[in-house]
Amino acid sequence: DGLPARCHLFLGTENSDLSELKRHIFSNSVDKYTVRKLMHMIFDGEETPQGVKYREMALSVTDTVDTLDLPEENISTILCYLESNTLKNESLLKLGNPVYSQCRIQCYGGPLQLKAVASKSPPLAAAIAIQRQRGVEFKDVSSVEFPVVEV
């Protein structure tokens, strides 16, 4: 309409909003809370058994981006820093090739088809066995979803 526009900015009295505003101005910056949250996503999982130096895990890129509200490129950069940073000559993590973290198999032929496919596919049979150990019933089920790395 050609009229002057006015913008009002309301900040907290302790400057608590300042870092959030800077984050939007400098969109590639990452605050400590977000890095800490990513570290918890990576390292706060199951304990590795005695004698095992590492464990495999997968992070869903989409879920991680949504949870941290951070671009995929920034997450990749942080993970690369963790891989190249050494502590006692051992890197904190080793990045593998990108893989799908979840697999969903749906059989349009119903539960009988799922059972037939599982009898021919050891990974699918293992996934179903893991789900059964967790108490999931597969009586009238024609689909299964499981974490790929776990299987």
Short mmCIF file of C-alpha atoms in Angstrom, two decimals:
data_model
loop_
_atom_site.label_atom_id
_atom_site.label_comp_id
_atom_site.label_asym_id
_atom_site.label_seq_id
_atom_site.Cartn_x
_atom_site.Cartn_y
_atom_site.Cartn_z
CA ASP A 1 0.00 0.00 0.00
CA GLY A 2 3.07 2.27 -0.02
CA LEU A 3 2.72 3.29 3.64
CA PRO A 4 5.65 3.02 6.08
CA ALA A 5 5.72 -0.28 7.97
CA ARG A 6 6.67 -0.68 11.61
CA CYS A 7 8.24 -3.67 13.28
CA HIS A 8 8.22 -4.26 17.02
CA LEU A 9 10.79 -6.53 18.64
CA PHE A 10 10.22 -7.85 22.14
CA LEU A 11 13.32 -9.15 23.96
CA GLY A 12 13.54 -10.79 27.36
CA THR A 13 15.13 -8.74 30.12
CA GLU A 14 18.05 -11.20 30.58
CA ASN A 15 18.95 -11.25 26.85
CA SER A 16 17.80 -14.87 26.67
CA ASP A 17 16.31 -14.25 23.23
CA LEU A 18 19.55 -12.84 21.83
CA SER A 19 21.20 -16.17 20.98
CA GLU A 20 17.99 -17.42 19.31
CA LEU A 21 17.81 -14.26 17.19
CA LYS A 22 21.49 -14.59 16.24
CA ARG A 23 20.83 -18.17 15.20
CA HIS A 24 18.26 -16.97 12.66
CA ILE A 25 20.46 -14.13 11.45
CA PHE A 26 23.51 -16.37 11.06
CA SER A 27 21.68 -19.45 9.84
CA ASN A 28 24.76 -21.67 9.84
CA SER A 29 25.55 -21.17 13.50
CA VAL A 30 24.96 -23.90 16.04
CA ASP A 31 24.37 -23.30 19.73
CA LYS A 32 25.75 -25.44 22.58
CA TYR A 33 22.33 -26.86 23.43
CA THR A 34 21.89 -28.22 19.89
CA VAL A 35 25.37 -29.77 19.86
CA ARG A 36 24.67 -31.33 23.26
CA LYS A 37 21.38 -32.73 21.98
CA LEU A 38 23.17 -34.27 18.97
CA MET A 39 25.83 -35.79 21.26
CA HIS A 40 23.07 -37.38 23.36
CA MET A 41 21.45 -38.78 20.21
CA ILE A 42 24.77 -40.39 19.24
CA PHE A 43 26.37 -41.47 22.51
CA ASP A 44 23.49 -42.03 24.96
CA GLY A 45 22.36 -45.31 23.50
CA GLU A 46 22.91 -48.83 24.72
CA GLU A 47 26.19 -49.59 26.44
CA THR A 48 28.72 -51.55 24.38
CA PRO A 49 29.47 -55.01 25.82
CA GLN A 50 32.86 -55.58 27.48
CA GLY A 51 35.64 -56.11 24.96
CA VAL A 52 33.70 -54.46 22.14
CA LYS A 53 35.34 -51.24 20.96
CA TYR A 54 32.36 -49.89 19.07
CA ARG A 55 28.73 -50.40 18.24
CA GLU A 56 26.90 -49.69 15.04
CA MET A 57 24.04 -47.25 15.06
CA ALA A 58 22.08 -45.23 12.57
CA LEU A 59 20.60 -41.77 12.79
CA SER A 60 17.66 -40.95 10.60
CA VAL A 61 18.71 -37.84 8.69
CA THR A 62 15.13 -36.58 8.40
CA ASP A 63 14.36 -37.13 12.10
CA THR A 64 17.66 -35.57 13.18
CA VAL A 65 17.12 -32.50 10.99
CA ASP A 66 13.59 -32.12 12.39
CA THR A 67 14.62 -32.70 16.01
CA LEU A 68 17.58 -30.32 15.96
CA ASP A 69 16.10 -27.79 13.52
CA LEU A 70 19.47 -27.82 11.81
CA PRO A 71 20.37 -28.27 8.12
CA GLU A 72 21.72 -31.67 7.10
CA GLU A 73 24.99 -30.02 6.00
CA ASN A 74 25.63 -28.69 9.52
CA ILE A 75 24.97 -32.09 11.06
CA SER A 76 27.34 -33.73 8.58
CA THR A 77 30.02 -31.16 9.39
CA ILE A 78 29.74 -31.84 13.14
CA LEU A 79 29.92 -35.60 12.54
CA CYS A 80 33.03 -35.14 10.36
CA TYR A 81 34.67 -33.08 13.13
CA LEU A 82 33.93 -35.88 15.60
CA GLU A 83 35.41 -38.43 13.22
CA SER A 84 38.61 -36.44 12.62
CA ASN A 85 39.05 -35.36 16.25
CA THR A 86 41.14 -37.86 18.16
CA LEU A 87 41.12 -38.63 21.84
CA LYS A 88 44.02 -40.88 22.91
CA ASN A 89 44.69 -41.56 19.21
CA GLU A 90 41.20 -42.99 18.72
CA SER A 91 38.48 -41.11 16.87
CA LEU A 92 35.20 -40.62 18.69
CA LEU A 93 33.22 -42.18 15.87
CA LYS A 94 33.61 -43.62 12.42
CA LEU A 95 31.16 -42.60 9.75
CA GLY A 96 29.91 -45.28 7.44
CA ASN A 97 28.15 -45.02 4.15
CA PRO A 98 24.68 -43.50 4.27
CA VAL A 99 22.00 -46.17 4.60
CA TYR A 100 18.31 -46.16 5.26
CA SER A 101 17.88 -46.45 9.01
CA GLN A 102 14.37 -47.95 8.88
CA CYS A 103 12.95 -50.57 6.57
CA ARG A 104 9.26 -51.17 6.02
CA ILE A 105 8.08 -54.27 4.17
CA GLN A 106 4.44 -54.50 3.24
CA CYS A 107 2.99 -57.61 1.63
CA TYR A 108 -0.16 -56.97 -0.33
CA GLY A 109 -0.79 -60.72 -0.34
CA GLY A 110 -1.43 -60.57 3.40
CA PRO A 111 0.10 -62.37 6.37
CA LEU A 112 0.71 -65.59 4.44
CA GLN A 113 2.83 -63.74 1.90
CA LEU A 114 4.84 -62.06 4.69
CA LYS A 115 5.46 -65.47 6.26
CA ALA A 116 6.55 -66.91 2.88
CA VAL A 117 8.91 -64.02 2.18
CA ALA A 118 10.39 -64.25 5.70
CA SER A 119 11.15 -67.94 5.16
CA LYS A 120 13.25 -66.99 2.10
CA SER A 121 14.89 -63.88 3.55
CA PRO A 122 17.17 -64.32 6.59
CA PRO A 123 17.33 -60.56 7.36
CA LEU A 124 13.53 -60.32 7.38
CA ALA A 125 13.27 -63.45 9.52
CA ALA A 126 15.81 -61.93 11.96
CA ALA A 127 13.86 -58.66 12.09
CA ILE A 128 10.63 -60.51 12.88
CA ALA A 129 12.41 -62.59 15.54
CA ILE A 130 13.74 -59.43 17.20
CA GLN A 131 10.26 -57.89 17.13
CA ARG A 132 8.76 -61.05 18.66
CA GLN A 133 11.32 -60.95 21.50
CA ARG A 134 10.01 -57.46 22.24
CA GLY A 135 6.46 -58.77 22.49
CA VAL A 136 5.12 -57.83 19.04
CA GLU A 137 2.54 -60.29 17.70
CA PHE A 138 2.58 -61.30 14.03
CA LYS A 139 -0.69 -63.25 13.73
CA ASP A 140 -2.63 -61.15 11.22
CA VAL A 141 0.12 -58.74 10.20
CA SER A 142 1.02 -58.12 6.57
CA SER A 143 3.76 -55.52 7.15
CA VAL A 144 6.79 -55.09 9.36
CA GLU A 145 9.03 -52.09 10.09
CA PHE A 146 12.44 -52.46 11.70
CA PRO A 147 15.76 -50.66 12.21
CA VAL A 148 18.17 -51.87 9.52
CA VAL A 149 21.39 -51.50 11.51
CA GLU A 150 20.00 -53.52 14.42
CA VAL A 151 19.29 -56.47 12.13
#
